Short mmCIF file of C-alpha atoms in Angstrom, two decimals:
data_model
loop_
_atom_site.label_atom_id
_atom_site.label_comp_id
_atom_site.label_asym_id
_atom_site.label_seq_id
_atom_site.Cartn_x
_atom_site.Cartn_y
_atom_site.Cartn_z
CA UNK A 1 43.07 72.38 97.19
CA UNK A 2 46.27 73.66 96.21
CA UNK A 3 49.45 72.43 93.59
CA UNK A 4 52.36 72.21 95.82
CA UNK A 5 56.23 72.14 94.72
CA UNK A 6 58.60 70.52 97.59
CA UNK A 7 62.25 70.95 97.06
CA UNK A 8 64.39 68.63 99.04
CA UNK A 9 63.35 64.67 99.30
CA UNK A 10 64.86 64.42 102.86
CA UNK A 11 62.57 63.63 106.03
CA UNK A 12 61.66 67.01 106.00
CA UNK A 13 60.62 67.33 102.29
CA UNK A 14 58.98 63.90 102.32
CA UNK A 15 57.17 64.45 105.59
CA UNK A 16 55.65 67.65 104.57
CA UNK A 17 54.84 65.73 101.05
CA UNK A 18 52.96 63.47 103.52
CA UNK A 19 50.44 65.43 105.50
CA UNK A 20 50.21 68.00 102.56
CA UNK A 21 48.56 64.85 100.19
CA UNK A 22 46.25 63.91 103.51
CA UNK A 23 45.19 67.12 103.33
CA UNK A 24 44.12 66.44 100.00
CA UNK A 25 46.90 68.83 98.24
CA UNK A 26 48.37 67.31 94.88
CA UNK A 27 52.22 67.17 95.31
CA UNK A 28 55.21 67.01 93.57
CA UNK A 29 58.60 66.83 95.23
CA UNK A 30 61.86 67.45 93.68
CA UNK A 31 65.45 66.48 94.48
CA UNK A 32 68.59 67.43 92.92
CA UNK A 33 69.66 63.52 93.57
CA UNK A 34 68.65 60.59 94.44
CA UNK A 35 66.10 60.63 97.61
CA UNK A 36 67.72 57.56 98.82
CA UNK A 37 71.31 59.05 99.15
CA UNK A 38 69.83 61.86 101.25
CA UNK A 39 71.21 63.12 104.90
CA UNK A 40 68.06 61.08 106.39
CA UNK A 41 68.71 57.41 105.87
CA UNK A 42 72.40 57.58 107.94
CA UNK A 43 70.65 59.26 110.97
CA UNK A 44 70.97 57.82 114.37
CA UNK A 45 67.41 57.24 114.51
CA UNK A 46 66.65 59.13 117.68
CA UNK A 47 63.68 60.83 118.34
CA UNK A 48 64.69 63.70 120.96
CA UNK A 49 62.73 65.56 123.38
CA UNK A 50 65.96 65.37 125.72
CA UNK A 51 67.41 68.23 123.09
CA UNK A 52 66.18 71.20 123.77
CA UNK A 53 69.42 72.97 123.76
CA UNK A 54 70.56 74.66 120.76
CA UNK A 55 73.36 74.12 119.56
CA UNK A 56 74.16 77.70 120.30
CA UNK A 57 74.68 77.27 123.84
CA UNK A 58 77.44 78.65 126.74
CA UNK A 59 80.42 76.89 126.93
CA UNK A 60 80.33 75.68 122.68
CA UNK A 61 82.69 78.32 121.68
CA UNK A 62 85.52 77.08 123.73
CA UNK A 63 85.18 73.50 123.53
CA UNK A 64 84.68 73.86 120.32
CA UNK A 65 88.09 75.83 120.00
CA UNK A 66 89.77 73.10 121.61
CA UNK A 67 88.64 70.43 119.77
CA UNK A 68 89.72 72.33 116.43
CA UNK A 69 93.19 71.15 117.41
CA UNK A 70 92.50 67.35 117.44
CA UNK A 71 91.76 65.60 114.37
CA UNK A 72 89.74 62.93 116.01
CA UNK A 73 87.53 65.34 117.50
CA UNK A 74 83.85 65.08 117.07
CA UNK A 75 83.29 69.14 116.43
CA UNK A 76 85.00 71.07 114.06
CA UNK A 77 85.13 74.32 112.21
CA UNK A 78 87.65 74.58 109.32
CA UNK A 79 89.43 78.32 109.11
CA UNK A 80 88.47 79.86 105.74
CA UNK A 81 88.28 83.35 105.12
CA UNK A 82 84.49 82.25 103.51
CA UNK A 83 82.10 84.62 104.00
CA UNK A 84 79.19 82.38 104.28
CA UNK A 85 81.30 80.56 107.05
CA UNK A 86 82.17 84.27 108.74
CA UNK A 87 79.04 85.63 108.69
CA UNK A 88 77.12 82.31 110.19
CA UNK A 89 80.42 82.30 113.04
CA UNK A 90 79.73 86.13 114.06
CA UNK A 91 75.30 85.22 114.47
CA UNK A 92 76.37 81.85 116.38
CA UNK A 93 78.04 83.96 118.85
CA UNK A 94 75.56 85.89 119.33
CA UNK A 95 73.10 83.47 119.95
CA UNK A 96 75.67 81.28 122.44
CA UNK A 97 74.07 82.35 125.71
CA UNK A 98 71.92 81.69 128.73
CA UNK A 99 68.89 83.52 127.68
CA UNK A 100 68.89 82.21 124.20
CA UNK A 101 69.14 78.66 125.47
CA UNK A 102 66.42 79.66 127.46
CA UNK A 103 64.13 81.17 125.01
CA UNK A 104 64.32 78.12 122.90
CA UNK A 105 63.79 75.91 125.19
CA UNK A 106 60.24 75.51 125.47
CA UNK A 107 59.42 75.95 121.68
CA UNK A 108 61.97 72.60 120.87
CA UNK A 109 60.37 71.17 123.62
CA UNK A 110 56.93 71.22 121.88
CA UNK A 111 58.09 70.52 118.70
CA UNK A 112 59.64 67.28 119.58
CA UNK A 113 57.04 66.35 121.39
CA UNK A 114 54.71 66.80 118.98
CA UNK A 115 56.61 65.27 116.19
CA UNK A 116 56.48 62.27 118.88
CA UNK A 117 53.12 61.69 118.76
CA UNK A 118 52.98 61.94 115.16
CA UNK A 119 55.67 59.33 115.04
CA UNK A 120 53.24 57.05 117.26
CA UNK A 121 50.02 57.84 115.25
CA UNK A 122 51.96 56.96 111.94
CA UNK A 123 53.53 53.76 113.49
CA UNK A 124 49.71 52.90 114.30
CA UNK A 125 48.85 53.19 110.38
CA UNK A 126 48.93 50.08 108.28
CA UNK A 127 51.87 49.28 106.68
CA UNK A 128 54.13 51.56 108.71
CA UNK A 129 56.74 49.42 110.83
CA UNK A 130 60.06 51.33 111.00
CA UNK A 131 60.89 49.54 114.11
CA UNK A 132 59.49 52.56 116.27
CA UNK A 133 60.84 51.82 120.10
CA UNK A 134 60.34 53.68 123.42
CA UNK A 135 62.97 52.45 125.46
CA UNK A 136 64.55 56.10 126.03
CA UNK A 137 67.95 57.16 125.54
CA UNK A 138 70.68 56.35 128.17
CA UNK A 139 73.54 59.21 127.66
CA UNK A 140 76.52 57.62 129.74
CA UNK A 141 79.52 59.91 131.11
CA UNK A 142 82.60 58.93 132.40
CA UNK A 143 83.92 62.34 134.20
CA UNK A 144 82.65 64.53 136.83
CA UNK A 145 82.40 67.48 135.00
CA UNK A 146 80.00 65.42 132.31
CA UNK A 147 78.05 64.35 135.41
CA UNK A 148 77.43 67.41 136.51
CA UNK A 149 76.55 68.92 132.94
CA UNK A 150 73.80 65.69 132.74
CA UNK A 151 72.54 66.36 136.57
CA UNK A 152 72.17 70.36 135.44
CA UNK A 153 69.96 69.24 132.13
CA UNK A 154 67.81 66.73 133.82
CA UNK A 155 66.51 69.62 136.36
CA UNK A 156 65.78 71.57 133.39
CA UNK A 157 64.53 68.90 131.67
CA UNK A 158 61.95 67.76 134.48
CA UNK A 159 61.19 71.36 134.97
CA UNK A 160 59.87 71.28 131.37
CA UNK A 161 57.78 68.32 132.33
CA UNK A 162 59.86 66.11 130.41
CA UNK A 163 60.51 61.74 132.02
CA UNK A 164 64.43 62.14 132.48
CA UNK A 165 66.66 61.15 135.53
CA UNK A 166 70.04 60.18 136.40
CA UNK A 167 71.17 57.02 136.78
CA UNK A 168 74.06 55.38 138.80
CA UNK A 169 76.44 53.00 137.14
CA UNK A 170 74.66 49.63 139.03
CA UNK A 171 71.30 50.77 137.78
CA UNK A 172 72.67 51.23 134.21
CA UNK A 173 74.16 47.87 133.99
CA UNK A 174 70.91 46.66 135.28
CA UNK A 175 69.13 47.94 132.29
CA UNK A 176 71.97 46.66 129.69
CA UNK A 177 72.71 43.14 131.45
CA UNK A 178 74.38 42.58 127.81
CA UNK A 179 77.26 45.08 127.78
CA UNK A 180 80.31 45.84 130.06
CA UNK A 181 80.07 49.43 131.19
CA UNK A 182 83.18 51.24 132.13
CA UNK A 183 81.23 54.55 133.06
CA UNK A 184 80.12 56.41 136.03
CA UNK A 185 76.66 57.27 135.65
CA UNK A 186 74.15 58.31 133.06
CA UNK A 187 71.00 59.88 132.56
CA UNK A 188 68.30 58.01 130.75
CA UNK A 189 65.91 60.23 128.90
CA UNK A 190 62.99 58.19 128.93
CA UNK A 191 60.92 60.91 127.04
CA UNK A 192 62.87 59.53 123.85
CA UNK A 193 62.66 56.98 121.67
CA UNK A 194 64.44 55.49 117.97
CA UNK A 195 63.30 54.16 114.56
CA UNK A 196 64.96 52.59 111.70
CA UNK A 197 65.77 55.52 109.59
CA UNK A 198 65.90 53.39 106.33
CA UNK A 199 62.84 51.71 106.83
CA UNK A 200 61.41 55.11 107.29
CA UNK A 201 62.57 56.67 104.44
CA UNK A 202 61.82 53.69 102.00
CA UNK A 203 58.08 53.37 103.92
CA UNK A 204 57.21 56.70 103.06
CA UNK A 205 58.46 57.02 99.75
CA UNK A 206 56.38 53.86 98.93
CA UNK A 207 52.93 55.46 100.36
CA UNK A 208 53.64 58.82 98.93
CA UNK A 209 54.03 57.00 95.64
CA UNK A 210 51.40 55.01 95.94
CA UNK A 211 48.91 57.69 96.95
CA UNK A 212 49.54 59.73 93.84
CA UNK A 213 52.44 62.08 94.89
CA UNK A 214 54.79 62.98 92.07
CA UNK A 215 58.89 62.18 93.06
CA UNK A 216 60.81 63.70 90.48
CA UNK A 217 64.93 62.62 91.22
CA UNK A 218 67.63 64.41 89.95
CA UNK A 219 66.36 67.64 88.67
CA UNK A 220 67.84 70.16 90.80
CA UNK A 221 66.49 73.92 90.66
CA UNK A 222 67.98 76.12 88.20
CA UNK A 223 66.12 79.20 87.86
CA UNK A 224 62.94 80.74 89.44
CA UNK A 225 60.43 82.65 87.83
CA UNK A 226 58.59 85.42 89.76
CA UNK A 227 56.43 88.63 89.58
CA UNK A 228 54.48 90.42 91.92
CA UNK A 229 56.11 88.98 95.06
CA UNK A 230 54.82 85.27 93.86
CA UNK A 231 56.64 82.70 92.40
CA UNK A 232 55.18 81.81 88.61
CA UNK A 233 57.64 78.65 87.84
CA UNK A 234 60.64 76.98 88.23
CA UNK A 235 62.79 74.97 86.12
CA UNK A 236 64.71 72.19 87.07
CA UNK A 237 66.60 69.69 85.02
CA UNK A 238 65.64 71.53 82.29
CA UNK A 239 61.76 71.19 82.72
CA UNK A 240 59.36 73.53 83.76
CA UNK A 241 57.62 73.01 86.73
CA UNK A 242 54.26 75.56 88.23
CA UNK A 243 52.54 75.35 91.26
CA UNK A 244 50.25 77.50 93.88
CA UNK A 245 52.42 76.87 96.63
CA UNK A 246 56.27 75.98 96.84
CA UNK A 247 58.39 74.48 99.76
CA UNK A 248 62.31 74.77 100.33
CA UNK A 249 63.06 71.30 101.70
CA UNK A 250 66.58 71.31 100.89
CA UNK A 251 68.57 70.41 104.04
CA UNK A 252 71.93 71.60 103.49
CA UNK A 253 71.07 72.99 100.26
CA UNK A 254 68.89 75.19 100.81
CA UNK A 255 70.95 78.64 101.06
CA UNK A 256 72.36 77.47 97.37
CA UNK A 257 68.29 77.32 96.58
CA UNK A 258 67.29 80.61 99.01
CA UNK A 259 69.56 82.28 96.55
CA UNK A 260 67.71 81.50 93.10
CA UNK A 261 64.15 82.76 95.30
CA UNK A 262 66.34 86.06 96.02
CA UNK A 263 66.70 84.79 99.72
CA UNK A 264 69.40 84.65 101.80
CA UNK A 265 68.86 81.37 104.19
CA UNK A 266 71.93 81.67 106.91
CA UNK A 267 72.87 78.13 107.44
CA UNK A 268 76.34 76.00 107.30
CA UNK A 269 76.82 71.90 106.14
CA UNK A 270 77.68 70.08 109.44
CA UNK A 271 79.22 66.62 107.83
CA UNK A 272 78.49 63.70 110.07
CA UNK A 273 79.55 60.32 109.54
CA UNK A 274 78.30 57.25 111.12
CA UNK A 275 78.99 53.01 109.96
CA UNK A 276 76.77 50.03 110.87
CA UNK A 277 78.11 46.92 112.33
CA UNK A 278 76.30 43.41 112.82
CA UNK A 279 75.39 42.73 116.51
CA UNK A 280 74.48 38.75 116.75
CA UNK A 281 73.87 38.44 120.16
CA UNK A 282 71.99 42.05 120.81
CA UNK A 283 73.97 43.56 123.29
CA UNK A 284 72.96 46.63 123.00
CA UNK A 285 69.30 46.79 123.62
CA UNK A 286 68.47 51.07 124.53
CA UNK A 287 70.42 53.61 122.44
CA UNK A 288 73.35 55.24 123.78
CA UNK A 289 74.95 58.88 123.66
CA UNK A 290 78.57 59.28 124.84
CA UNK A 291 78.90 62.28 126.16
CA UNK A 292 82.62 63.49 126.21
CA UNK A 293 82.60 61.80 122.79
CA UNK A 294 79.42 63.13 121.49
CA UNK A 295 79.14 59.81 119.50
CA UNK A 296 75.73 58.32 119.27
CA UNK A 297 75.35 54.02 119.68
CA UNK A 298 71.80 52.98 117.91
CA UNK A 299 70.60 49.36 117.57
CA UNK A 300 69.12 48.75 114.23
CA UNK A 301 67.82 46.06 112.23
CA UNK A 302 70.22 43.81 114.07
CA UNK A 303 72.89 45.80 113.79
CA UNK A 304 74.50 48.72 115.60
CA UNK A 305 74.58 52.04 114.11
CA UNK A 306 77.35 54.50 115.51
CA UNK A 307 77.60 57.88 114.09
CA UNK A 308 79.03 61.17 115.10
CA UNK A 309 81.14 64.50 114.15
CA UNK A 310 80.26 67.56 113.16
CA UNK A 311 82.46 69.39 110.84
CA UNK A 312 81.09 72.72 109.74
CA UNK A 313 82.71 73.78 106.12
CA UNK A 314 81.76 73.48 102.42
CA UNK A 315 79.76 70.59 100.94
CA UNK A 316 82.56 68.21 99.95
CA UNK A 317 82.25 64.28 99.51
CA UNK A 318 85.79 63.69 101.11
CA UNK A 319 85.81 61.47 103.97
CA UNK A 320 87.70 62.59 106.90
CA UNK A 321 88.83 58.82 107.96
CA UNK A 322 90.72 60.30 111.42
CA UNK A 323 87.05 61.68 112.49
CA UNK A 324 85.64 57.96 111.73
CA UNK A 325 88.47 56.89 113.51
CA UNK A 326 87.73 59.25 116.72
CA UNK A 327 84.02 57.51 116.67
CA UNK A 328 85.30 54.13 116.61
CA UNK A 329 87.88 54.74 119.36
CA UNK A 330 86.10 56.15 122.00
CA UNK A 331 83.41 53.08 121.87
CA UNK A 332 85.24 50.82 123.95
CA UNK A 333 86.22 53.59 126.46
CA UNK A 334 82.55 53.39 127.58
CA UNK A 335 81.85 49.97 126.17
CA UNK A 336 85.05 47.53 126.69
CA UNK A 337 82.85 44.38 125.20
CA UNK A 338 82.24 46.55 121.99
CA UNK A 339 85.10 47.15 119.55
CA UNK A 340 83.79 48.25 116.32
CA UNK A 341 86.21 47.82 113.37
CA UNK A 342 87.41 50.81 111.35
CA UNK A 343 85.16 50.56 108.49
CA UNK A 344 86.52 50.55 104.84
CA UNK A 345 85.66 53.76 103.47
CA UNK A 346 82.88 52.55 100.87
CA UNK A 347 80.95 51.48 104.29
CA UNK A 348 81.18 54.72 105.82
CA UNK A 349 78.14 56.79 105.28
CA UNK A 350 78.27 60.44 105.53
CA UNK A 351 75.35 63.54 105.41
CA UNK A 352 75.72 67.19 105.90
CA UNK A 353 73.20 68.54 108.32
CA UNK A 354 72.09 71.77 108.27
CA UNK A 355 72.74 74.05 110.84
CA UNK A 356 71.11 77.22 111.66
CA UNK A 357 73.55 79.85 113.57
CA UNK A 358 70.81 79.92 116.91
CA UNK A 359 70.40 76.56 116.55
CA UNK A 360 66.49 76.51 115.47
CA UNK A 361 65.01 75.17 112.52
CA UNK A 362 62.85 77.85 109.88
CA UNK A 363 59.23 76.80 109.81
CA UNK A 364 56.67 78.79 108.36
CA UNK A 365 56.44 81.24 104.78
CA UNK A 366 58.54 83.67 103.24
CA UNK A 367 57.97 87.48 103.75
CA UNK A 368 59.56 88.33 100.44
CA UNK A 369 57.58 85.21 98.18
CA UNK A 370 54.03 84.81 99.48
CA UNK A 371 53.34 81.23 98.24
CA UNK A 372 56.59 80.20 99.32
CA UNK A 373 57.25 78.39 103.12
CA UNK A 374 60.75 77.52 103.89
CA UNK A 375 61.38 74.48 105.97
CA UNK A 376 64.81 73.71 106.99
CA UNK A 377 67.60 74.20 108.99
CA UNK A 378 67.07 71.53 111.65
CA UNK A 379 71.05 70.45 112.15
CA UNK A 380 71.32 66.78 113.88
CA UNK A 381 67.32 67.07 114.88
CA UNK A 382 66.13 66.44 111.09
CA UNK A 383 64.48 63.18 111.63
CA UNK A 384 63.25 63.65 114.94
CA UNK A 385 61.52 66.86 113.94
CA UNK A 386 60.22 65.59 110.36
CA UNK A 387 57.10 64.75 111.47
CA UNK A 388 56.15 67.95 112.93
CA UNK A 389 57.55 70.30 110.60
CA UNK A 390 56.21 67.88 108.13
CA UNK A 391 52.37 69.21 110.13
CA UNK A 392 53.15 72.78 110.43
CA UNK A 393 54.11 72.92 106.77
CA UNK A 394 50.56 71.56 105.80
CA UNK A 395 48.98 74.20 108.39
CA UNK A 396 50.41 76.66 107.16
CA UNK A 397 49.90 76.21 103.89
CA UNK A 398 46.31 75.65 104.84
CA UNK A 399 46.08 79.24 106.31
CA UNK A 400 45.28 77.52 109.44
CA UNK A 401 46.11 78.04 112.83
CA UNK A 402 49.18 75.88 113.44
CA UNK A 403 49.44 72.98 115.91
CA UNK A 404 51.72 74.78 117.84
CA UNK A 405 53.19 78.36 118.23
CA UNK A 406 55.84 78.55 115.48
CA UNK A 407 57.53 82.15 116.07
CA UNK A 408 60.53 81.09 117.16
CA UNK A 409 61.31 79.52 114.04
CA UNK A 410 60.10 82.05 111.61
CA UNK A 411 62.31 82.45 108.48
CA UNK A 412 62.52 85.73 108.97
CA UNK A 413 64.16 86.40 112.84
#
């Protein structure tokens, strides 16, 4: 069995942690923080088979141009003459067509649905209630041109064999007796389902601990050691650390970490923000996407989670209180009965998600490093897809034959 090294302590880092110990591996993850401060725990807590558009998609160039000029907007690209921020613009165009959405179609397709069914066998092990429901995902529009964007993805969807349809407005109230709708239709992606991301997070941290895995918190990696196309060592926080195999884990960190491994890992922050409020009576029973807004409505722990925004830029912990302000806004527009507060700013949580120009996470090892596999890259998808890259990582690692085919993702396209 081999000594593995995981950089990053996000979903992705501590899934992988996961299966790699059930294979028997003896782990160690590092994170340049503190795990519980990660991108992860402020998640909407959606698992997502409906997504199996990229990001890089027809049509996101020019909305997302006109949304650059409102500053409640829930996309955003700030101009900078940044190269980073150039270079990932130019490959996102490229990718923002038909056949691309396509192509990638059927691989996110199969990895959400197999990071599904991990999600249900792990709910099924002792110990392991993070408030796992499959009540779907009702995604409610209020336009016609929003209608007919949901009607065109639920043919697609069914085509791929996925449980999706479109719903009037009746039949939607029918299903949320609890909240005044002000909406014409939706579609309700039954294929999905939602978690409590912090119950998550904390759960597996406590196994991982508690089955010998090493967490190591704020030692982020300063130099790598390698010879002969391996790595040797790494220090971090002034330690050294060795290991057979290593993992890049590092969410939106990880072009900062490609870098000290000699790699260049194309991939932008996109800041989201999202702010929990108590809901007494449960209203709000199946979890909600507004589609013009692109804001996402969770119930949680008795509570309501709604999150949303995605501004692509530098890592920076300001908080952009008019994009808060655009999430809490448009909630009544759908909802009338729900009017959630402008937060104070020390109860608004933020992450930066890490976006890959096509739109695809990288899964699988390193053509430059041979006992290194990168795993990262999976923008607003992280926790639905933590599971299975989580799988694919141990696989891999392994030298077995994967779970699924894992091409499209490779590091190296």
């Amino acid at each position: 069995m081999a000594k593995v090294i995981i950089i990053g302590g996000g979903i992705i880092g501590l899934s992988s942690s996961y299966y790699l110990r059930r294979a028997g591996h003896e782990v160690t993850v590092l994170d340049k923080g503190k795990i519980e401060g990660n991108c992860s725990y402020g998640n909407a807590g959606m698992i997502v088979p409906s997504h199996f558009v990229p990001l890089a998609a027809p049509g996101m160039v020019q909305q997302g141009i006109r949304w650059m000029f409102n500053r409640k907007s829930p996309f955003y690209v700030k101009p900078s003459l940044n190269f980073r921020l150039i270079s990932w613009g130019l490959k996102f165009l490229a990718h923002a067509n038909s056949r691309h959405v396509e192509q990638s179609a059927v691989p996110l397709r199969d990895l959400s649905l197999l990071s599904k069914r991990l999600y249900d066998e792990l709910a099924m092990e002792p110990g392991f209630d993070f408030g796992l429901k499959h009540r779907g995902i009702l995604a409610f529009y209020k336009t016609e041109q929003a209608a007919e964007e949901e009607a065109h993805l639920v043919a697609n969807g069914r085509a791929l064999g996925l449980d999706m349809e479109i719903l009037s407005a009746a039949r939607c109230r029918a299903l949320q007796p609890g909240l005044e709708l002000d909406v014409l239709g939706a579609a309700h992606y039954r294929c999905d389902a939602h978690i409590s991301p912090n119950r998550l997070m904390a759960l597996l941290q406590e196994n991982l601990v508690a089955n010998d895995v090493v967490v190591v918190e704020e030692h982020g990696v300063s130099e790598v050691i390698s010879s002969g196309g391996r790595i040797r060592k790494i220090i971090a926080g002034g330690r050294e650390f060795e290991a057979d195999e290593y993992v890049i884990a590092a969410g939106s960190w990880s072009p900062e970490v490609g870098r000290m491994f000699g790699l260049n890992i194309p991939l932008m922050p996109g800041k989201g923000y999202s702010f929990m409020e108590k809901d007494a009576k449960r209203r709000l029973q199946i979890p909600a996407l507004l589609c013009e807004a692109r804001v996402a409505v969770t119930p949680m722990d008795g509570s309501i989670r709604y999150g949303g925004t995605m501004e692509l830029g530098k890592l920076n912990r300001q908080v952009n209180l008019n994009r808060v302000r655009g999430i809490a806004e448009a909630v009544p527009k759908y909802f009338p009965g729900l009017r959630p507060l402008m937060p104070a700013e020390k109860d608004i949580w933020y992450g930066f998600r890490p976006a890959s120009p096509d739109g695809l996470p990288y899964i699988g090892r390193s053509a430059r490093l041979s006992n290194l596999v990168i795993a990262t890259g999976h923008g607003m998808m992280g926790l639905s897809l933590g599971p299975a890259t989580g799988k694919l990582v141990s696989e891999v690692i392994a030298g077995e034959i994967t779970g699924m085919d894992i091409g499209a993702f490779s590091p190296e396209r």
